[in-house]
Coordinates of C-alpha atoms and ligand atoms in Angstrom, one line a residue:
M16 CA 0.0 0.0 0.0
L17 CA 1.2 3.5 -0.8
V18 CA 0.0 6.4 1.5
N19 CA 1.4 9.7 0.3
N20 CA 4.5 8.3 -1.5
M21 CA 5.5 6.1 1.4
R22 CA 5.3 2.3 1.3
V23 CA 3.0 1.1 4.1
I24 CA 3.4 -2.5 5.0
T25 CA 0.7 -4.2 7.0
G26 CA 1.8 -7.9 6.8
I27 CA 4.5 -9.5 8.9
K28 CA 5.7 -11.6 6.0
D29 CA 6.1 -8.6 3.7
M30 CA 7.9 -6.6 6.4
R31 CA 10.3 -9.4 7.0
S32 CA 11.1 -9.8 3.3
V33 CA 11.5 -6.0 2.7
S34 CA 13.8 -5.8 5.7
K35 CA 15.8 -8.9 4.6
E36 CA 16.2 -7.4 1.1
A37 CA 17.7 -4.2 2.6
R38 CA 20.1 -6.2 4.8
M39 CA 21.1 -8.4 1.8
S40 CA 22.0 -5.3 -0.2
G41 CA 24.4 -4.3 2.6
K42 CA 22.2 -1.7 4.3
T43 CA 22.1 -1.2 8.1
V44 CA 18.5 -1.6 9.2
G45 CA 17.1 0.9 11.7
L46 CA 13.8 0.5 13.5
V47 CA 11.8 3.3 15.2
P48 CA 9.0 1.6 17.1
T49 CA 6.0 4.0 17.7
M50 CA 2.3 3.9 18.5
G51 CA 1.8 6.6 15.9
F52 CA 0.4 10.1 16.0
L53 CA 4.0 11.2 15.4
H54 CA 5.4 14.3 17.0
E55 CA 8.8 16.0 17.0
G56 CA 10.1 13.5 19.5
H57 CA 9.4 10.6 17.2
L58 CA 10.7 12.6 14.2
S59 CA 14.0 13.2 16.0
L60 CA 14.3 9.4 16.4
I61 CA 13.6 8.8 12.7
R62 CA 16.1 11.5 11.7
A63 CA 18.7 9.9 13.9
A64 CA 18.0 6.5 12.4
A65 CA 18.1 7.9 8.9
G66 CA 21.5 9.5 9.6
E67 CA 23.0 6.2 10.8
C68 CA 21.2 3.5 8.8
G69 CA 20.7 2.8 5.1
F70 CA 17.2 1.5 5.7
V71 CA 14.7 2.8 8.2
A72 CA 11.4 1.2 9.2
V73 CA 9.0 3.0 11.5
S74 CA 6.4 0.8 13.1
V75 CA 3.0 2.4 13.9
F76 CA 1.0 0.1 16.1
V77 CA -1.2 1.0 19.0
N78 CA -0.4 -2.1 21.1
P79 CA -3.4 -3.2 23.1
T80 CA -1.4 -5.4 25.4
Q81 CA 0.3 -2.5 27.1
F82 CA -2.9 -0.7 28.0
G83 CA -4.5 -1.5 31.3
E84 CA -8.2 -1.6 32.1
G85 CA -9.7 1.9 32.0
E86 CA -6.8 3.3 30.1
D87 CA -7.0 5.2 26.8
L88 CA -6.7 2.3 24.3
E89 CA -9.8 3.4 22.4
S90 CA -9.2 7.1 22.5
Y91 CA -5.5 7.0 21.8
P92 CA -5.0 9.4 18.8
R93 CA -4.6 7.7 15.4
D94 CA -3.8 9.2 12.0
L95 CA -1.9 6.9 9.7
E96 CA -2.0 9.2 6.7
R97 CA -0.5 12.1 8.6
D98 CA 2.1 9.7 10.2
T99 CA 3.3 8.3 6.9
G100 CA 3.8 11.8 5.5
L101 CA 5.8 12.9 8.5
A102 CA 7.8 9.6 8.7
E103 CA 8.7 10.0 5.0
E104 CA 9.8 13.6 5.4
A105 CA 12.0 12.6 8.4
G106 CA 13.7 9.9 6.3
A107 CA 11.9 6.7 6.8
D108 CA 11.9 4.1 4.0
V109 CA 8.8 2.1 5.1
V110 CA 6.0 2.4 7.7
F111 CA 5.0 -1.0 9.2
A112 CA 1.4 -0.6 10.4
P113 CA 0.0 -4.1 11.2
G114 CA -3.5 -4.6 12.5
V115 CA -4.1 -6.2 15.9
E116 CA -5.2 -9.5 14.2
E117 CA -1.9 -9.6 12.4
M118 CA 0.2 -9.1 15.5
Y119 CA -2.0 -11.1 17.9
P120 CA -4.0 -13.7 15.9
D121 CA -4.9 -15.7 19.0
G122 CA -5.0 -12.8 21.4
A123 CA -2.0 -12.3 23.7
G124 CA -0.2 -15.7 24.1
T125 CA 3.4 -16.0 25.1
V126 CA 4.7 -12.9 26.8
V127 CA 8.0 -11.4 28.0
H128 CA 8.2 -10.6 31.7
A129 CA 11.1 -8.2 32.5
P130 CA 12.4 -8.6 36.1
P131 CA 9.9 -7.3 38.7
G132 CA 12.7 -5.0 40.2
L133 CA 12.6 -3.1 36.9
T134 CA 8.9 -3.2 36.2
G135 CA 7.2 -3.0 39.7
V136 CA 8.4 0.5 40.4
L137 CA 7.8 4.0 39.0
C138 CA 5.2 3.7 36.2
G139 CA 4.9 0.0 36.7
R140 CA 3.4 0.5 40.1
S141 CA 0.3 2.2 38.7
R142 CA 0.3 0.3 35.4
P143 CA 0.7 -3.4 36.2
G144 CA 1.3 -5.5 33.1
H145 CA 2.2 -2.4 31.0
F146 CA 5.9 -3.3 30.6
T147 CA 5.1 -6.9 29.9
G148 CA 3.0 -5.6 27.0
V149 CA 5.8 -3.3 25.9
A150 CA 8.6 -5.9 26.1
T151 CA 6.4 -8.5 24.3
V152 CA 5.5 -6.2 21.4
V153 CA 9.0 -4.8 21.1
L154 CA 10.5 -8.3 20.9
K155 CA 7.9 -9.2 18.2
L156 CA 8.9 -6.1 16.3
F157 CA 12.6 -7.0 16.6
N158 CA 11.8 -10.5 15.4
I159 CA 9.9 -9.2 12.4
V160 CA 12.1 -6.4 11.3
A161 CA 15.4 -7.8 12.6
P162 CA 17.0 -4.3 12.9
D163 CA 20.6 -3.7 13.6
R164 CA 19.6 -0.7 15.7
A165 CA 16.4 0.4 17.4
Y166 CA 15.7 4.0 18.6
F167 CA 13.8 4.9 21.7
G168 CA 13.2 8.3 23.4
R169 CA 14.5 8.7 27.0
K170 CA 11.2 10.4 28.0
D171 CA 10.1 6.7 28.5
A172 CA 13.2 6.0 30.6
Q173 CA 11.7 2.9 32.3
Q174 CA 10.7 1.5 29.0
C175 CA 14.3 2.0 27.7
A176 CA 15.6 0.2 30.8
V177 CA 13.2 -2.7 30.2
V178 CA 14.0 -3.0 26.5
K179 CA 17.7 -2.9 27.1
R180 CA 17.5 -5.6 29.8
M181 CA 15.4 -7.8 27.6
V182 CA 17.9 -7.5 24.8
R183 CA 20.7 -8.3 27.1
D184 CA 19.0 -11.2 28.9
L185 CA 17.5 -12.8 25.7
D186 CA 20.6 -12.1 23.6
V187 CA 18.7 -10.2 20.9
P188 CA 21.2 -9.0 18.3
V189 CA 20.1 -5.3 18.2
E190 CA 21.8 -2.1 19.4
I191 CA 19.5 0.0 21.5
K192 CA 19.9 3.8 21.0
V193 CA 18.4 6.0 23.7
M194 CA 17.8 9.5 22.4
P195 CA 17.2 12.8 24.4
V196 CA 13.8 14.0 25.5
V197 CA 12.4 16.5 23.0
R198 CA 10.4 19.4 24.5
E199 CA 8.0 22.0 23.4
K200 CA 9.2 25.6 23.7
D201 CA 7.8 26.0 27.2
G202 CA 9.5 22.8 28.3
L203 CA 6.7 20.3 28.2
A204 CA 8.0 16.9 27.0
M205 CA 6.5 15.9 23.7
S206 CA 3.9 13.2 23.9
S207 CA 1.0 12.0 21.7
R208 CA -1.1 12.2 24.9
N209 CA -0.5 16.0 25.2
T210 CA -3.4 16.4 22.7
Y211 CA -5.7 15.3 25.6
L212 CA -4.8 18.5 27.6
S213 CA -7.2 21.4 27.7
P214 CA -5.7 24.9 27.3
E215 CA -5.7 25.3 31.1
G216 CA -4.4 21.8 31.6
R217 CA -1.6 22.5 29.1
S218 CA -0.5 25.5 31.2
T219 CA -0.7 23.5 34.5
A220 CA 1.4 20.8 32.9
R221 CA 4.3 23.1 32.6
A222 CA 4.9 22.7 36.4
V223 CA 6.4 19.2 35.6
H224 CA 9.2 20.8 33.7
K225 CA 9.5 23.6 36.2
A226 CA 10.0 21.0 38.9
L227 CA 12.7 19.2 36.9
R228 CA 14.4 22.6 36.3
K229 CA 14.4 23.2 40.0
A230 CA 16.0 19.8 40.5
E231 CA 18.6 20.7 37.9
E232 CA 19.3 24.0 39.7
M233 CA 19.7 22.2 43.1
V234 CA 22.0 19.6 41.7
C235 CA 24.1 22.2 39.9
S236 CA 24.4 24.1 43.1
G237 CA 25.7 21.0 44.8
I238 CA 22.6 19.8 46.7
L239 CA 22.8 16.1 46.0
S240 CA 20.6 14.6 48.7
A241 CA 17.7 12.8 46.9
D242 CA 15.3 13.7 49.7
E243 CA 16.2 17.4 49.5
V244 CA 15.9 17.4 45.7
K245 CA 12.5 15.6 45.8
A246 CA 11.3 18.1 48.5
G247 CA 12.2 21.0 46.3
M248 CA 10.3 19.5 43.4
Y249 CA 7.2 18.6 45.5
K250 CA 7.1 22.3 46.6
I251 CA 6.6 23.3 42.9
L252 CA 4.3 20.5 41.9
N253 CA 2.1 20.9 45.0
K254 CA 1.5 24.5 44.1
A255 CA 0.1 23.6 40.7
E256 CA -3.7 23.5 41.0
G257 CA -5.2 20.6 39.2
L258 CA -2.0 18.6 39.1
E259 CA -1.7 15.4 41.1
V260 CA 1.8 13.9 41.6
E261 CA 2.0 10.2 41.1
Y262 CA 5.7 9.9 41.9
I263 CA 9.0 11.7 42.0
E264 CA 11.8 9.2 42.0
I265 CA 15.6 9.4 41.8
V266 CA 16.9 6.1 40.5
D267 CA 19.6 4.4 38.6
P268 CA 18.6 4.6 34.9
E269 CA 19.6 1.0 34.2
T270 CA 18.2 -0.9 37.2
M271 CA 15.5 1.6 38.4
E272 CA 16.8 1.2 41.9
A273 CA 16.2 4.1 44.2
R274 CA 19.3 6.3 44.9
S275 CA 19.9 8.4 48.0
D276 CA 21.8 10.9 46.0
A277 CA 21.1 12.9 42.8
G278 CA 24.7 12.8 41.7
A279 CA 26.3 11.6 38.5
N280 CA 24.1 9.4 36.3
A281 CA 21.0 9.8 38.5
L282 CA 17.7 9.7 36.7
I283 CA 15.2 12.2 38.2
A284 CA 11.8 11.1 37.1
V285 CA 8.3 12.4 37.6
A286 CA 4.8 11.2 36.8
A287 CA 1.7 13.4 37.3
R288 CA -1.9 13.6 36.3
V289 CA -3.5 16.8 35.0
G290 CA -7.2 16.3 34.5
G291 CA -7.4 12.8 33.0
T292 CA -4.0 13.0 31.4
R293 CA -1.0 11.2 32.7
L294 CA 2.3 12.9 32.1
I295 CA 5.8 11.6 32.6
D296 CA 9.1 13.3 32.2
N297 CA 12.7 13.1 33.5
I298 CA 16.2 14.5 33.4
L299 CA 19.4 12.6 33.6
V300 CA 22.4 14.0 35.6
S301 CA 25.5 13.8 33.5
S302 CA 28.2 11.3 34.4
E303 CA 30.9 13.9 34.1
Q304 CA 29.8 16.9 36.1
W305 CA 26.7 18.1 37.8
M306 CA 25.1 19.0 34.5
V307 CA 21.7 17.8 33.4
S308 CA 20.9 16.6 29.9
D309 CA 17.9 17.7 27.8
R310 CA 17.7 21.4 27.9
R311 CA 14.7 23.2 26.4
R312 CA 14.2 22.7 22.7
G313 CA 16.2 25.2 20.8
V314 CA 18.7 25.6 23.7
G315 CA 20.2 22.3 22.5
N316 CA 19.9 18.7 23.7
D317 CA 23.2 18.1 25.2
E318 CA 23.6 14.4 25.6
Ligands
LIG410 O1 6.9 4.1 23.3 C1 6.0 3.6 22.6 O2 5.4 4.3 21.8 C2 5.5 2.2 22.8 O3 5.6 1.8 24.1 C3 6.3 1.2 21.9 C4 7.8 1.1 22.3 C5 6.2 1.6 20.5 C6 5.8 -0.2 22.1 O4 4.4 -0.3 21.8

């Protein structure tokens, strides 16, 4: 199928053979897994993949197995035509957009469970089963596309940790590239779910970034106690009317284990609800100095 001028593949067999052909012709295969409704964050992943790989597949699949009961599976925004145009512009070679029947012909069967230490904390606490759904569909995509490299955004830091661990533990021959958070001008991390926010909600949501900037300021000024940094962040978030904090955690980005300090290589992560919209965001303290990655868009992503 051609949408815009982009080849859209819906069948697993077809995707496998197109990817194999690219590999046989000596191209490095890159995969950008997405649930569609592409935004600048996704496009930055596609551009990065296009810069490093001779063939880039973008998957667009709203994966039902990673949504819990009462979550937004039905209302999740979808627009394949828009996605294919954007993916093509950003340098994708094909869009893989299978239906649910194609991916799960008998419903969810065999699944991938990442270790509970990794999935039972942060987002996993309020979304049981979510990371099993993610790990399972990502492994399926890896088995279908067989990419040399796969690109993920660090906004979903826990997802990145789960995927990296799965790849390590199950010996999946793919290199995982974790790319910086991309933000709106006012600092809000890009997300397909931002479309759910009302204009007031949108303005309330800015507190999440403000709290992370506060954490950055504290860390840069030498305040490295995790409790103190969290307290500074809570002060800002608790003032934001209509915003409910789900968690503020300072953890190791690979193991998701809580840290008592916010020093080198600490991940400072937030989840909050504004109206019915769940927002997540984070910053990563650099390993070299007390500098924090992911500045505002336009100021430069400095990872
Ligand atoms: O990050 C996402 O959009 C999804 O969790 C992913 C990785 C595409 C799996 O469905």
